[in-house]
Short mmCIF file of C-alpha atoms in Angstrom, two decimals:
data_model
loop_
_atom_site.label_atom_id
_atom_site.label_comp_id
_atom_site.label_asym_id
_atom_site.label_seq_id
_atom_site.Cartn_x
_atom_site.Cartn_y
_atom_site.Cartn_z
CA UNK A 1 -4.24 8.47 -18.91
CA UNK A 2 -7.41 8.59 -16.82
CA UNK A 3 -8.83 5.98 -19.54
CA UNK A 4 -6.40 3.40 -18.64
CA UNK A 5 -5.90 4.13 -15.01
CA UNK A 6 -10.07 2.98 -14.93
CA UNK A 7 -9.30 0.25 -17.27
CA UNK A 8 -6.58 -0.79 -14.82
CA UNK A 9 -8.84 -0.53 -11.59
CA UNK A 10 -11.82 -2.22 -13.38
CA UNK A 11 -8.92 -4.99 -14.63
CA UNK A 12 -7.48 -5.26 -10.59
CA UNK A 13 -10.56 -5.78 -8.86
CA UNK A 14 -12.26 -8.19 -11.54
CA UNK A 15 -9.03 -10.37 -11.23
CA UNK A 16 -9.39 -10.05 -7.49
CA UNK A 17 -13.05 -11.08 -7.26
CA UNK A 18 -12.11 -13.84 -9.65
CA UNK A 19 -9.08 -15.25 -7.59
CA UNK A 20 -9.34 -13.57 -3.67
CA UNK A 21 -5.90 -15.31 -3.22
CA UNK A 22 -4.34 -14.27 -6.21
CA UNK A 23 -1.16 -12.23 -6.09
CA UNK A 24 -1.28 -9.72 -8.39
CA UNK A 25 1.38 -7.71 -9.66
CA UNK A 26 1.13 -4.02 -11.22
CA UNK A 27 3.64 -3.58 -14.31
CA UNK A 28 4.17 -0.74 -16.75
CA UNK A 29 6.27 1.54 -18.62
CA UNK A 30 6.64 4.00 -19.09
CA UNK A 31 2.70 5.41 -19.48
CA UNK A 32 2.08 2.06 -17.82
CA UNK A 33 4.21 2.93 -14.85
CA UNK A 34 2.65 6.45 -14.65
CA UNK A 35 -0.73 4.30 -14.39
CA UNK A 36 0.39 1.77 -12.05
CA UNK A 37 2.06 4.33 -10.09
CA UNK A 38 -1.65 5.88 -9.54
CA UNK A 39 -3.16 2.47 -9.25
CA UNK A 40 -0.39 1.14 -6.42
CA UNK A 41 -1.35 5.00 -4.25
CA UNK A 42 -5.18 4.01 -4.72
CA UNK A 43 -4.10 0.51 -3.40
CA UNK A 44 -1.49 1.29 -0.63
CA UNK A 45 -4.45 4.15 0.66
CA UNK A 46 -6.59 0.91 1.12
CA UNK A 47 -8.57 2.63 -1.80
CA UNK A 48 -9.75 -0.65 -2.80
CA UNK A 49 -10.87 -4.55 -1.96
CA UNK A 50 -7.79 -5.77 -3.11
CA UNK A 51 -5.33 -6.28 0.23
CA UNK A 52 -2.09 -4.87 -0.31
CA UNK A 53 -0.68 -7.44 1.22
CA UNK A 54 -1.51 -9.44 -2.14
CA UNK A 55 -0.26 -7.03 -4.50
CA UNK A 56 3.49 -5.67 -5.54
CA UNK A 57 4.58 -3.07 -8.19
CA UNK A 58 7.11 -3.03 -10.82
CA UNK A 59 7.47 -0.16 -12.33
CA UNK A 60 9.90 0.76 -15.12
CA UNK A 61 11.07 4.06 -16.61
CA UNK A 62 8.81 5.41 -14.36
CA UNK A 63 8.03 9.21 -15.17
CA UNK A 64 6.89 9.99 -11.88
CA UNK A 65 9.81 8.59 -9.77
CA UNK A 66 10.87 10.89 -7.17
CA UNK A 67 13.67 13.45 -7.63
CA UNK A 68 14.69 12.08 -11.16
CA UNK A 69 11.41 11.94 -13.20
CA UNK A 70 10.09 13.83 -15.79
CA UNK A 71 7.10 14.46 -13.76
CA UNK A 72 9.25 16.33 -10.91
CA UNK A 73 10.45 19.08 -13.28
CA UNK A 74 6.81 19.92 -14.00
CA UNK A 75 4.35 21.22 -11.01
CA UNK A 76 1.44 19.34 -10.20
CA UNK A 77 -1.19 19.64 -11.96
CA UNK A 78 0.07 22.28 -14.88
CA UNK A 79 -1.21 21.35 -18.12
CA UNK A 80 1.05 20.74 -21.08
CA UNK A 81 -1.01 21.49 -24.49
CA UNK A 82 -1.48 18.19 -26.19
CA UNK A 83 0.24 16.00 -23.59
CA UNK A 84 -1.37 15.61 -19.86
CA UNK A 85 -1.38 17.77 -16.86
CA UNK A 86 1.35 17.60 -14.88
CA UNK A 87 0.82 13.99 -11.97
CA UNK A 88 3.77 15.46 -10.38
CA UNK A 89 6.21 13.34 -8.65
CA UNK A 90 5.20 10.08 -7.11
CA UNK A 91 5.83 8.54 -3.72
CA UNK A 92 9.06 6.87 -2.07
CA UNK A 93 7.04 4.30 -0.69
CA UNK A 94 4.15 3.06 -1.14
CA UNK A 95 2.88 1.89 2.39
CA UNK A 96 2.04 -1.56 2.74
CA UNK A 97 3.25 -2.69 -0.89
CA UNK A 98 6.88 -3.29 -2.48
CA UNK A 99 7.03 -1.52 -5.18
CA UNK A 100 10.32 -1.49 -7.37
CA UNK A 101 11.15 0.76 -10.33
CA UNK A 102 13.60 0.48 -12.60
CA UNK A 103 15.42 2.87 -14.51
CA UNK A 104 18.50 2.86 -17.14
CA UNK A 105 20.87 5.72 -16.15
CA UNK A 106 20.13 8.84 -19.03
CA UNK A 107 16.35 7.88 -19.26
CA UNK A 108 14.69 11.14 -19.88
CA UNK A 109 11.78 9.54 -18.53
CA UNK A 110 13.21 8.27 -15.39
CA UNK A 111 15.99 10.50 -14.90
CA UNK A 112 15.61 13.57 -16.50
CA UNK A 113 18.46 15.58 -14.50
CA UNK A 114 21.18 16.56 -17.15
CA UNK A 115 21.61 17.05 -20.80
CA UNK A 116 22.40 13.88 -21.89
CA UNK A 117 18.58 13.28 -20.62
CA UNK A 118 17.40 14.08 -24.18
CA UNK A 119 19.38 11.57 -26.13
CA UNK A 120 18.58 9.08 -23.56
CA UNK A 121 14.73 9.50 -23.50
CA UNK A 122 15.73 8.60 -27.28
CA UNK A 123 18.18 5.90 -27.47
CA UNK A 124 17.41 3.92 -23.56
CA UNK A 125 13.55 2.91 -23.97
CA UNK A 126 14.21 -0.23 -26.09
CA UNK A 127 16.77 -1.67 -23.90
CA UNK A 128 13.93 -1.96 -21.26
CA UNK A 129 11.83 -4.75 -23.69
CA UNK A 130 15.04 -6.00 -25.94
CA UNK A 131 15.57 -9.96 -25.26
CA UNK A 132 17.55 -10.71 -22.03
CA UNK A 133 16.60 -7.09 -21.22
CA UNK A 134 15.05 -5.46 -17.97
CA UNK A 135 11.99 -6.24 -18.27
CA UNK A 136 12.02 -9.81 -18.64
CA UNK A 137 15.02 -10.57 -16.46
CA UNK A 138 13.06 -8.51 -13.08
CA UNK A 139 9.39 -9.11 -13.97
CA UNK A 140 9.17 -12.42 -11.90
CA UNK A 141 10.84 -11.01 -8.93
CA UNK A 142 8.57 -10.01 -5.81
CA UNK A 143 8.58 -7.91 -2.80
CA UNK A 144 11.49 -5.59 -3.31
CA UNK A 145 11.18 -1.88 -2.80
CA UNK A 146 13.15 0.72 -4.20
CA UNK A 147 14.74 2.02 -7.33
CA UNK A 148 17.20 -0.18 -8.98
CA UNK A 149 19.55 1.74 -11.60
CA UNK A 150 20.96 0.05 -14.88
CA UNK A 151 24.22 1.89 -16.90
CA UNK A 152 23.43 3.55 -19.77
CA UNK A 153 24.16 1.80 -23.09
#
């Protein structure tokens, strides 16, 4: 993860001192979103060139969405052998920059609160890249903040 988080930041502000009035948007899911959630903190701190009035986030089955994420069942920064440490959960908000995630209902990635989490984390994910699907029906959209919930299948 911290691989493609500096891959990402390197990516960002090359694009930006390419194009200064480029608007660049920050997509990924769902170890994309955990990246671009990192990247859209470093931006919204002013962490970075890049204004954050030029930039927007789209996140989707997001792990480290607030109160429903994998992330928030699992304290900061506890290690899990073989997978990561432990991000925790992300922000609300990110000041500054609209951010939207996106997240079927029964994602165990983006709502891991009940059972039926587990199938979900199994059966939801392709829905998200399928054609017509989430992805490429929201991708174009800009400045909305928020999570926006889809039925499970």
């Amino acid at each position: 993860m911290n691989q493609g988080y500096r891959n990402a930041l390197a990516a960002l502000e090359s694009t930006y001192r390419a194009d200064p009035a480029a608007h660049l948007t920050i997509a990924g899911s769902p170890q994309g979103a955990w990246v671009g959630d990192l990247l859209l903190r470093k931006i919204a701190d002013n962490g970075t060139a890049v204004p954050r009035s030029q930039v927007d986030g789209m996140l989707y089955s997001d792990p480290m969405q607030p109160g429903t994420g994998f992330w928030h069942l699992v304290p900061q920064g506890t290690v899990i052998p073989f997978v990561a440490y432990s991000p925790g959960t992300g922000p609300q908000e990110f000041p500054g920059v609209p951010v939207e995630r996106f997240c079927i209902q029964t994602d165990g990635v983006c709502e891991a609160t009940s059972l039926d989490s587990f199938s979900g984390f199994l059966q939801q994910p392709p829905r998200y890249f399928q054609p017509g699907s989430i992805i490429e029906s929201t991708l174009t959209r800009h400045g909305g903040n928020g999570t926006v919930w889809f039925p499970a299948a």
